[in-house]
Short mmCIF file of N, CA and C in Angstrom, two decimals:
data_model
loop_
_atom_site.label_atom_id
_atom_site.label_comp_id
_atom_site.label_asym_id
_atom_site.label_seq_id
_atom_site.Cartn_x
_atom_site.Cartn_y
_atom_site.Cartn_z
N MET A 1 -5.62 -2.74 -63.24
CA MET A 1 -7.69 -2.92 -62.51
C MET A 1 -7.85 -2.81 -61.97
N THR A 2 -8.69 -1.40 -61.40
CA THR A 2 -9.20 -1.56 -60.28
C THR A 2 -10.58 -1.26 -60.17
N ILE A 3 -10.86 -1.08 -58.83
CA ILE A 3 -12.97 -2.52 -58.60
C ILE A 3 -13.85 -1.08 -58.55
N PRO A 4 -14.26 -0.97 -59.36
CA PRO A 4 -15.66 0.45 -59.75
C PRO A 4 -16.40 0.16 -58.29
N SER A 5 -17.07 1.87 -58.30
CA SER A 5 -18.16 1.03 -56.62
C SER A 5 -18.99 0.92 -57.40
N ARG A 6 -19.31 0.48 -58.57
CA ARG A 6 -20.71 0.29 -58.90
C ARG A 6 -20.66 -1.23 -59.57
N TRP A 7 -21.47 -2.87 -58.85
CA TRP A 7 -21.01 -3.78 -59.57
C TRP A 7 -22.54 -4.23 -61.08
N ILE A 8 -21.81 -5.32 -61.24
CA ILE A 8 -22.95 -5.39 -62.25
C ILE A 8 -22.96 -6.82 -61.94
N ALA A 9 -24.98 -6.72 -61.60
CA ALA A 9 -25.59 -7.74 -60.65
C ALA A 9 -25.70 -9.12 -62.50
N CYS A 10 -25.42 -10.05 -61.63
CA CYS A 10 -25.04 -10.86 -62.33
C CYS A 10 -25.43 -12.87 -61.48
N ALA A 11 -25.04 -14.28 -62.12
CA ALA A 11 -25.20 -14.57 -61.12
C ALA A 11 -24.77 -15.96 -61.99
N ALA A 12 -24.01 -16.74 -60.78
CA ALA A 12 -23.41 -16.84 -61.56
C ALA A 12 -24.48 -19.23 -61.05
N ALA A 13 -23.50 -19.48 -62.26
CA ALA A 13 -24.16 -20.16 -63.17
C ALA A 13 -23.64 -21.39 -62.59
N LEU A 14 -23.14 -22.39 -61.33
CA LEU A 14 -22.13 -23.19 -60.69
C LEU A 14 -22.60 -23.89 -59.06
N PRO A 15 -23.61 -25.05 -59.33
CA PRO A 15 -24.24 -24.86 -57.54
C PRO A 15 -23.20 -25.08 -57.24
N LEU A 16 -22.66 -24.75 -55.61
CA LEU A 16 -21.45 -24.38 -55.03
C LEU A 16 -21.97 -25.67 -54.35
N LEU A 17 -21.35 -26.35 -53.43
CA LEU A 17 -20.24 -27.65 -52.37
C LEU A 17 -21.73 -26.98 -51.46
N PHE A 18 -21.88 -28.14 -50.77
CA PHE A 18 -23.11 -27.02 -49.74
C PHE A 18 -22.34 -27.83 -48.80
N VAL A 19 -22.45 -28.15 -47.51
CA VAL A 19 -21.91 -28.15 -46.56
C VAL A 19 -22.86 -28.73 -45.06
N ALA A 20 -22.89 -29.29 -43.41
CA ALA A 20 -24.27 -29.25 -43.37
C ALA A 20 -22.83 -28.82 -41.50
N SER A 21 -23.73 -27.66 -41.44
CA SER A 21 -22.81 -27.38 -40.05
C SER A 21 -23.80 -28.66 -38.93
N GLY A 22 -23.90 -27.02 -37.79
CA GLY A 22 -23.88 -28.22 -36.33
C GLY A 22 -24.84 -28.55 -35.99
N CYS A 23 -26.05 -27.50 -37.27
CA CYS A 23 -27.07 -27.99 -36.35
C CYS A 23 -27.64 -28.45 -37.66
N GLY A 24 -27.67 -28.87 -38.78
CA GLY A 24 -28.76 -29.48 -39.76
C GLY A 24 -28.48 -28.48 -40.73
N GLU A 25 -28.59 -27.00 -40.58
CA GLU A 25 -28.67 -26.61 -41.81
C GLU A 25 -27.08 -27.19 -42.67
N GLU A 26 -28.25 -26.61 -44.25
CA GLU A 26 -26.51 -26.37 -44.97
C GLU A 26 -26.79 -25.22 -44.66
N THR A 27 -24.52 -24.99 -45.43
CA THR A 27 -23.85 -24.76 -46.13
C THR A 27 -23.30 -23.76 -46.82
N PHE A 28 -22.77 -23.47 -46.54
CA PHE A 28 -21.80 -22.64 -47.71
C PHE A 28 -20.40 -23.43 -47.80
N ASP A 29 -19.73 -24.32 -49.01
CA ASP A 29 -18.42 -24.45 -48.44
C ASP A 29 -17.74 -22.64 -48.38
N SER A 30 -17.28 -22.35 -47.62
CA SER A 30 -16.53 -20.69 -47.92
C SER A 30 -15.40 -20.80 -48.81
N ALA A 31 -15.12 -21.83 -49.04
CA ALA A 31 -13.48 -21.25 -50.33
C ALA A 31 -14.61 -21.44 -51.73
N ASP A 32 -15.37 -21.94 -51.68
CA ASP A 32 -16.14 -22.18 -52.94
C ASP A 32 -16.49 -21.60 -52.86
N LEU A 33 -17.43 -20.68 -52.08
CA LEU A 33 -17.79 -20.10 -52.24
C LEU A 33 -16.94 -18.85 -52.44
N GLN A 34 -16.12 -18.50 -52.45
CA GLN A 34 -15.51 -17.37 -52.73
C GLN A 34 -14.74 -17.81 -53.47
N LYS A 35 -14.34 -18.47 -54.40
CA LYS A 35 -13.76 -19.16 -55.56
C LYS A 35 -15.07 -19.12 -56.35
N GLN A 36 -15.72 -19.40 -56.65
CA GLN A 36 -16.79 -19.22 -57.79
C GLN A 36 -17.65 -17.71 -57.69
N VAL A 37 -17.71 -16.85 -57.21
CA VAL A 37 -18.07 -15.73 -56.55
C VAL A 37 -16.60 -14.40 -56.85
N ALA A 38 -15.57 -15.04 -57.35
CA ALA A 38 -14.45 -14.06 -58.47
C ALA A 38 -14.73 -14.90 -59.47
N LYS A 39 -15.12 -16.45 -59.56
CA LYS A 39 -14.92 -16.91 -61.25
C LYS A 39 -15.93 -15.68 -61.51
N THR A 40 -16.93 -15.37 -61.02
CA THR A 40 -17.69 -14.95 -62.24
C THR A 40 -17.80 -14.03 -62.14
N LEU A 41 -16.98 -13.13 -61.19
CA LEU A 41 -16.73 -11.46 -61.55
C LEU A 41 -14.66 -11.06 -62.59
N LYS A 42 -13.92 -12.39 -62.84
CA LYS A 42 -13.16 -12.15 -62.92
C LYS A 42 -13.76 -11.40 -64.32
N SER A 43 -14.10 -11.83 -65.76
CA SER A 43 -14.93 -10.79 -66.32
C SER A 43 -14.20 -9.99 -66.43
N THR A 44 -15.31 -9.17 -65.98
CA THR A 44 -15.31 -7.54 -66.14
C THR A 44 -14.61 -7.35 -65.10
N TYR A 45 -13.86 -8.01 -64.49
CA TYR A 45 -13.13 -7.09 -63.13
C TYR A 45 -11.13 -7.21 -63.35
N GLY A 46 -11.41 -8.09 -63.88
CA GLY A 46 -9.93 -9.41 -63.99
C GLY A 46 -9.49 -9.87 -61.94
N ASP A 47 -8.32 -10.93 -62.26
CA ASP A 47 -8.23 -10.88 -61.14
C ASP A 47 -8.37 -10.75 -59.76
N VAL A 48 -9.57 -11.41 -59.12
CA VAL A 48 -9.89 -10.61 -57.45
C VAL A 48 -10.23 -11.75 -56.30
N THR A 49 -9.68 -10.71 -55.31
CA THR A 49 -9.06 -11.54 -54.61
C THR A 49 -10.13 -11.68 -53.67
N VAL A 50 -12.04 -12.55 -53.76
CA VAL A 50 -13.04 -12.87 -52.48
C VAL A 50 -13.28 -13.57 -51.15
N LYS A 51 -13.60 -12.10 -49.95
CA LYS A 51 -13.20 -12.88 -48.56
C LYS A 51 -14.84 -12.80 -48.44
N CYS A 52 -15.31 -13.26 -47.97
CA CYS A 52 -17.01 -14.11 -46.77
C CYS A 52 -17.00 -14.53 -46.11
N PRO A 53 -17.84 -14.26 -44.78
CA PRO A 53 -18.05 -14.54 -43.91
C PRO A 53 -17.49 -16.55 -43.87
N GLY A 54 -17.42 -16.89 -42.98
CA GLY A 54 -18.47 -18.27 -43.41
C GLY A 54 -19.57 -18.68 -42.34
N ASP A 55 -19.41 -19.47 -42.85
CA ASP A 55 -21.60 -20.42 -42.84
C ASP A 55 -22.51 -19.79 -43.20
N VAL A 56 -22.11 -19.56 -44.45
CA VAL A 56 -23.57 -18.94 -45.04
C VAL A 56 -24.74 -19.73 -45.62
N SER A 57 -25.83 -19.32 -44.96
CA SER A 57 -27.10 -20.85 -45.08
C SER A 57 -26.60 -21.22 -46.99
N ALA A 58 -27.31 -21.86 -47.31
CA ALA A 58 -27.71 -22.29 -48.19
C ALA A 58 -28.80 -22.17 -48.88
N LYS A 59 -29.75 -22.02 -47.40
CA LYS A 59 -31.35 -21.39 -47.72
C LYS A 59 -31.78 -20.40 -49.09
N LYS A 60 -32.64 -20.46 -49.32
CA LYS A 60 -32.75 -19.62 -51.24
C LYS A 60 -33.55 -18.08 -50.24
N GLY A 61 -33.28 -17.32 -50.93
CA GLY A 61 -33.25 -16.41 -50.57
C GLY A 61 -32.19 -14.92 -48.49
N THR A 62 -31.57 -16.29 -48.70
CA THR A 62 -29.93 -15.76 -47.56
C THR A 62 -29.92 -14.34 -48.72
N LYS A 63 -28.96 -13.42 -47.85
CA LYS A 63 -27.96 -12.26 -48.20
C LYS A 63 -26.72 -12.27 -47.62
N VAL A 64 -26.46 -12.45 -47.90
CA VAL A 64 -24.04 -11.71 -47.50
C VAL A 64 -23.86 -11.18 -48.13
N THR A 65 -22.97 -9.83 -47.01
CA THR A 65 -21.99 -8.94 -47.90
C THR A 65 -20.81 -9.51 -48.06
N CYS A 66 -19.71 -9.32 -49.77
CA CYS A 66 -18.38 -10.54 -49.15
C CYS A 66 -18.20 -8.72 -49.38
N THR A 67 -16.29 -8.70 -49.87
CA THR A 67 -15.72 -7.92 -50.63
C THR A 67 -14.66 -8.38 -51.26
N ALA A 68 -14.00 -7.79 -52.44
CA ALA A 68 -13.17 -8.04 -53.37
C ALA A 68 -11.98 -6.59 -54.13
N THR A 69 -11.10 -8.33 -53.94
CA THR A 69 -10.16 -6.56 -53.75
C THR A 69 -9.25 -7.07 -55.06
N ALA A 70 -9.08 -5.98 -55.83
CA ALA A 70 -8.59 -6.27 -56.71
C ALA A 70 -7.14 -5.71 -56.75
N LYS A 71 -6.19 -6.90 -57.61
CA LYS A 71 -4.36 -6.66 -57.08
C LYS A 71 -3.31 -5.02 -57.79
N ASP A 72 -4.52 -4.07 -57.95
CA ASP A 72 -4.51 -3.04 -56.78
C ASP A 72 -3.92 -2.25 -55.14
N GLY A 73 -5.05 -3.48 -54.80
CA GLY A 73 -6.19 -3.16 -53.74
C GLY A 73 -6.79 -2.82 -53.88
N THR A 74 -7.77 -2.13 -54.14
CA THR A 74 -8.62 -1.70 -54.29
C THR A 74 -9.28 -2.38 -53.80
N LYS A 75 -10.90 -1.96 -52.80
CA LYS A 75 -11.61 -2.94 -52.59
C LYS A 75 -13.01 -2.51 -53.19
N GLY A 76 -13.81 -3.94 -53.02
CA GLY A 76 -15.29 -2.95 -53.31
C GLY A 76 -16.63 -4.40 -52.76
N ALA A 77 -16.82 -3.34 -52.00
CA ALA A 77 -17.91 -4.52 -51.67
C ALA A 77 -19.08 -5.04 -52.08
N PHE A 78 -19.37 -5.84 -52.53
CA PHE A 78 -21.09 -6.46 -53.10
C PHE A 78 -22.16 -7.79 -52.39
N LEU A 79 -22.81 -8.27 -52.39
CA LEU A 79 -23.77 -8.38 -51.58
C LEU A 79 -24.23 -9.64 -52.91
N ILE A 80 -23.85 -10.65 -51.80
CA ILE A 80 -24.57 -12.51 -52.36
C ILE A 80 -26.15 -12.44 -51.76
N THR A 81 -26.98 -12.73 -52.97
CA THR A 81 -28.84 -13.78 -52.28
C THR A 81 -28.23 -15.30 -53.28
N VAL A 82 -28.68 -15.97 -51.68
CA VAL A 82 -28.86 -16.61 -52.19
C VAL A 82 -30.87 -17.42 -53.69
N ALA A 83 -30.26 -17.29 -54.93
CA ALA A 83 -31.04 -17.96 -55.74
C ALA A 83 -32.57 -18.10 -55.60
N ASP A 84 -32.21 -19.89 -55.23
CA ASP A 84 -32.52 -21.36 -55.15
C ASP A 84 -31.62 -22.45 -53.66
N ASN A 85 -32.62 -23.34 -54.04
CA ASN A 85 -32.22 -24.45 -53.18
C ASN A 85 -30.66 -25.15 -53.95
N ASP A 86 -30.49 -24.96 -54.63
CA ASP A 86 -29.93 -25.80 -55.93
C ASP A 86 -27.80 -25.37 -55.43
N GLY A 87 -28.50 -23.92 -54.56
CA GLY A 87 -26.65 -23.14 -54.12
C GLY A 87 -26.44 -22.61 -55.20
N ASN A 88 -27.28 -21.53 -56.63
CA ASN A 88 -27.14 -20.26 -57.25
C ASN A 88 -27.53 -19.94 -56.95
N PHE A 89 -26.51 -18.86 -57.55
CA PHE A 89 -26.28 -17.21 -56.63
C PHE A 89 -26.83 -16.28 -57.51
N THR A 90 -26.83 -14.77 -57.13
CA THR A 90 -26.53 -13.64 -57.61
C THR A 90 -26.23 -12.76 -56.93
N VAL A 91 -24.77 -11.58 -58.16
CA VAL A 91 -24.04 -10.35 -57.31
C VAL A 91 -24.50 -8.97 -57.28
N ALA A 92 -24.89 -8.56 -56.54
CA ALA A 92 -25.71 -7.11 -56.95
C ALA A 92 -24.19 -6.40 -56.37
N PRO A 93 -25.07 -4.91 -55.76
CA PRO A 93 -23.41 -4.15 -56.02
C PRO A 93 -24.00 -4.06 -54.12
N GLY A 94 -23.32 -3.62 -53.36
CA GLY A 94 -23.36 -3.41 -51.76
C GLY A 94 -22.57 -2.21 -51.73
N LYS A 95 -23.08 -2.61 -49.86
CA LYS A 95 -22.91 -1.10 -50.04
C LYS A 95 -21.35 -0.83 -48.93
#
């Protein structure tokens, strides 16, 4: 299945695991973030592999661009935004 250039906005229902960075700021566990984003997208796009930058701040309003790759190699960018201080996030079309 290919990943269309347009993503449906959706919210992750499960909070993510936080880890403390060196300066005491909470960040998302990178592997957990990627896993939860892939799980969120699975019902619409099937199995995808998600890559996000490391050390994503868990602070509300933080935005980061991640890339999903479908089994056929097609890639799609999307924006995740931290929705609250409990680890919830939204997924929206990226550039």
